[in-house]
Coordinates of C-alpha atoms in Angstrom, one line a residue:
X1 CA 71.8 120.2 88.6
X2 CA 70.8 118.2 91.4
X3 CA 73.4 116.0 91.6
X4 CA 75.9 118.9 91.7
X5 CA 74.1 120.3 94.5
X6 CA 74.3 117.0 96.6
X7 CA 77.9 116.4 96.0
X8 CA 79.5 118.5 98.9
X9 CA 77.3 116.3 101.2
X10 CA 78.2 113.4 99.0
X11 CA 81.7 114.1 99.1
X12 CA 81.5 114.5 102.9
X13 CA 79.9 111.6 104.0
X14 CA 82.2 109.5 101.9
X15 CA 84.7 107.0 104.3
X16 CA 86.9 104.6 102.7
X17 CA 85.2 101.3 104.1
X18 CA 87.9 98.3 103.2
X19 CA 86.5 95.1 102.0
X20 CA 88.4 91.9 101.8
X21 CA 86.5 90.6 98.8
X22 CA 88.8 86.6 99.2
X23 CA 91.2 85.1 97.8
X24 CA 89.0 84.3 94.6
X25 CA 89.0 88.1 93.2
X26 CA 92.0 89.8 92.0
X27 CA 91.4 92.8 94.6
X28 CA 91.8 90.6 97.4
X29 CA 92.0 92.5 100.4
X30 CA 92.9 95.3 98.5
X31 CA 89.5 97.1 97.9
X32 CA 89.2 100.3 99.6
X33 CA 87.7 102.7 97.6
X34 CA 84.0 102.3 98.4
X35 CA 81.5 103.8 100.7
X36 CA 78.1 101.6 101.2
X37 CA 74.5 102.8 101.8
X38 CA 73.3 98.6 101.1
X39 CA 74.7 95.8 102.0
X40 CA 73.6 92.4 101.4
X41 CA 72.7 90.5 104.3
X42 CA 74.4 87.5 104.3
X43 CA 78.0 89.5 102.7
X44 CA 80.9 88.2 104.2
X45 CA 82.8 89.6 105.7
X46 CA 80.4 91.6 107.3
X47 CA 80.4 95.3 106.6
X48 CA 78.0 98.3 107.9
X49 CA 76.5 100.6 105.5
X50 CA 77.6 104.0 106.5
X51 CA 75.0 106.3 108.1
X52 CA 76.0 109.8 106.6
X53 CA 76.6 107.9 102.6
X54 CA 72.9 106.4 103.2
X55 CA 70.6 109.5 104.3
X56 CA 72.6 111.4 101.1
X57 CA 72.6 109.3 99.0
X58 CA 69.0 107.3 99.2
X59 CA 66.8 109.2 97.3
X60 CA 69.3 109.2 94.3
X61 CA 69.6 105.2 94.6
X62 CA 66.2 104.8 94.4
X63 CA 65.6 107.1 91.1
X64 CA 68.2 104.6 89.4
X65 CA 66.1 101.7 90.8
X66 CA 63.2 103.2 89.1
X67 CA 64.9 104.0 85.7
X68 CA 66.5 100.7 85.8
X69 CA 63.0 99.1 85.8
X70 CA 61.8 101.4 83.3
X71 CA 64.8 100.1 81.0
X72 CA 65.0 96.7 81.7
X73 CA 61.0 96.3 81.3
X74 CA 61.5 97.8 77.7
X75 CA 64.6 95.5 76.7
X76 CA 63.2 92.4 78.1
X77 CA 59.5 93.3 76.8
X78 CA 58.2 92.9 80.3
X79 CA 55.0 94.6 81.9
X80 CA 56.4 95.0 85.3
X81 CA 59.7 93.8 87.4
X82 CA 60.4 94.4 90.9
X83 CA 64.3 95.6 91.8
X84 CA 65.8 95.4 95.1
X85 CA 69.3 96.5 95.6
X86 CA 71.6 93.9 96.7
X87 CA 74.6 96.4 97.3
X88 CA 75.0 99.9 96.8
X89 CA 78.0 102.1 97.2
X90 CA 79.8 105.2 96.6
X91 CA 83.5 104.7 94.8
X92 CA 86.1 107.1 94.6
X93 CA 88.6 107.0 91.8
X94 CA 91.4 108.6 92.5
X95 CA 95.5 108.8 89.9
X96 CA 97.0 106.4 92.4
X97 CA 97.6 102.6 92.7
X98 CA 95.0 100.2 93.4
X99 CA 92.3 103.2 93.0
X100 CA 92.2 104.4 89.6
X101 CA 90.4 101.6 88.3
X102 CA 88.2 98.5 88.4
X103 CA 89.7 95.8 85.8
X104 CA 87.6 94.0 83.6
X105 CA 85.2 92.4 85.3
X106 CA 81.3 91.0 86.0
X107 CA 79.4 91.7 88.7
X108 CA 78.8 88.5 90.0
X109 CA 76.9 85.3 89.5
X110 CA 74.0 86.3 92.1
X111 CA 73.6 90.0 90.2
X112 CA 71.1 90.0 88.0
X113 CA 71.4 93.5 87.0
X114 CA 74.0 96.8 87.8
X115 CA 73.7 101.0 87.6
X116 CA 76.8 102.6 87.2
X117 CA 75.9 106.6 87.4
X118 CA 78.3 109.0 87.1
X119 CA 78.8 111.9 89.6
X120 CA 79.8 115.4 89.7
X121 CA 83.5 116.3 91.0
X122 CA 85.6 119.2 91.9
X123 CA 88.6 117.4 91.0
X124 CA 88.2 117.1 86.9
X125 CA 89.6 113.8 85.6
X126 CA 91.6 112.7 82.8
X127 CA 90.8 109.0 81.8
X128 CA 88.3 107.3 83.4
X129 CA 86.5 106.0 80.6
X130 CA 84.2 103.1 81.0
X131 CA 84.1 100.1 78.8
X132 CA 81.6 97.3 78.5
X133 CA 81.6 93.9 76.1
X134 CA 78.5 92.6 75.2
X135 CA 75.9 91.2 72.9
X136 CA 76.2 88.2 70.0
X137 CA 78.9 87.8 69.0
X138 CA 80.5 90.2 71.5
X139 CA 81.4 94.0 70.9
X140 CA 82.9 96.3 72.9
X141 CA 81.5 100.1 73.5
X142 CA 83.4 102.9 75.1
X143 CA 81.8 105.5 77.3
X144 CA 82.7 108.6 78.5
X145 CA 80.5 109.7 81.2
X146 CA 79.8 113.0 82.0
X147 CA 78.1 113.6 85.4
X148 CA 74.4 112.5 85.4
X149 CA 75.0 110.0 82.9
X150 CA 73.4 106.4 83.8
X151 CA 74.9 103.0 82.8
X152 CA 72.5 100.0 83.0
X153 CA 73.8 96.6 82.4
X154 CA 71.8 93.5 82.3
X155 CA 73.4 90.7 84.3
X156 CA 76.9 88.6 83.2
X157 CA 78.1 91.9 81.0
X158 CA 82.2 92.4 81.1
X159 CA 82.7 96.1 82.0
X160 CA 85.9 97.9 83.3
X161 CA 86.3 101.3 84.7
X162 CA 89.5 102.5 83.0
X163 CA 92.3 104.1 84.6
X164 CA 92.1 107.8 85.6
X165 CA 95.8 109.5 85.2
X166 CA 94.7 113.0 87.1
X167 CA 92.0 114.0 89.4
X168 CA 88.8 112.4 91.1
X169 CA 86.2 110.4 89.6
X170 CA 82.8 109.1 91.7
X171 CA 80.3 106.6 91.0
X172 CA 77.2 105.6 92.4
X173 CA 76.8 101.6 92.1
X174 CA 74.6 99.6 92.5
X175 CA 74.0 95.7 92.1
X176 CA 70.4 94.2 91.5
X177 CA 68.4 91.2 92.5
X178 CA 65.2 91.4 90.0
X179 CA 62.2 89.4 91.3
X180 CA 58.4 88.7 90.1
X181 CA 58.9 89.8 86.2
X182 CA 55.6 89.9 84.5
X183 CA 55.1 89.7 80.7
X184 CA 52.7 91.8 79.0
X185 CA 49.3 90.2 79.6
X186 CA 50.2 89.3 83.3
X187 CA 51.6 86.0 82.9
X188 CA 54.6 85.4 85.0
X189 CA 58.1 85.4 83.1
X190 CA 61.3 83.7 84.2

């Protein structure tokens, strides 16, 4: 597939870039398992997408941008929508402490939509599942992604990356600011 065939430049270009996401969040300073092709502009504190991760990793990013508008057009009954990636980053799960998992968790207030896809490995995995609570009243649905495999989630959704107990897991994510959404007929939605 295509995605295999990009994963030994993926995997590659990848650099541990450590973010201190506060002392609000539960990772702290302890977040290190992340490469970034976008950043917000105004993140704090500041970090530099890395070169190598962006000219890799780009043209993939913006297929899920695409999709993502396709899907979220569909859900929300919208004509049109226009996405722009807030943030966008490679992780790397790997059968140690603080990086076999991201808890349960929502993206943020300012997100207002996320694409979790899953990537190829040479390092199989045992674990890893994702799991995401949502809808009225709330349920909870377990995936098990298999490379290629696309997650959309509209904005406020709990999710959690489970923990892996053996190998390497990689994700592309990405967190979306949607702006201009049209309704059917051209009239401007909210």
């Amino acid at each position: 597939s295509e995605l295999e065939a990009l994963f030994p430049a993926m995997r590659d270009a990848y650099v541990q870039q450590p973010l201190d996401y506060g002392r609000n969040s539960r990772y702290g300073d302890k977040w290190r398992i992340s490469c970034y092709l976008v950043v917000m502009d105004n993140w704090k504190p500041k970090i530099m997408p890395h070169e190598p991760m962006v000219e890799c990793m780009t043209p993939t990013m913006n297929r899920c941008t695409e999709a993502f508008s396709r899907w979220y057009c569909r859900v929300h009954a919208l004509a049109s929508v226009e996405v722009h990636v807030m943030n966008a980053f490679v992780t790397r799960y790997r059968a140690v402490e603080e990086e076999d998992q991201l808890k349960k968790h929502i993206d943020g207030s300012n997100v207002d939509g996320s694409v979790i896809l899953s990537l190829p490995t040479d390092d199989p995995f045992e674990g890893g599942g994702l799991r995401v609570w949502d809808g009225r009243p709330q349920k909870e649905f377990a995936y098990h992604m298999k490379p290629g495999d696309a997650l959309f989630l509209d904005n406020a959704v709990w999710h959690q990356a489970t923990p892996i107990t053996a190998g390497t897991r990689w994700a592309l994510v990405l967190f979306l600011r949607l702006r201009n959404k049209v309704a059917h007929g051209g009239l401007s939605a909210t």
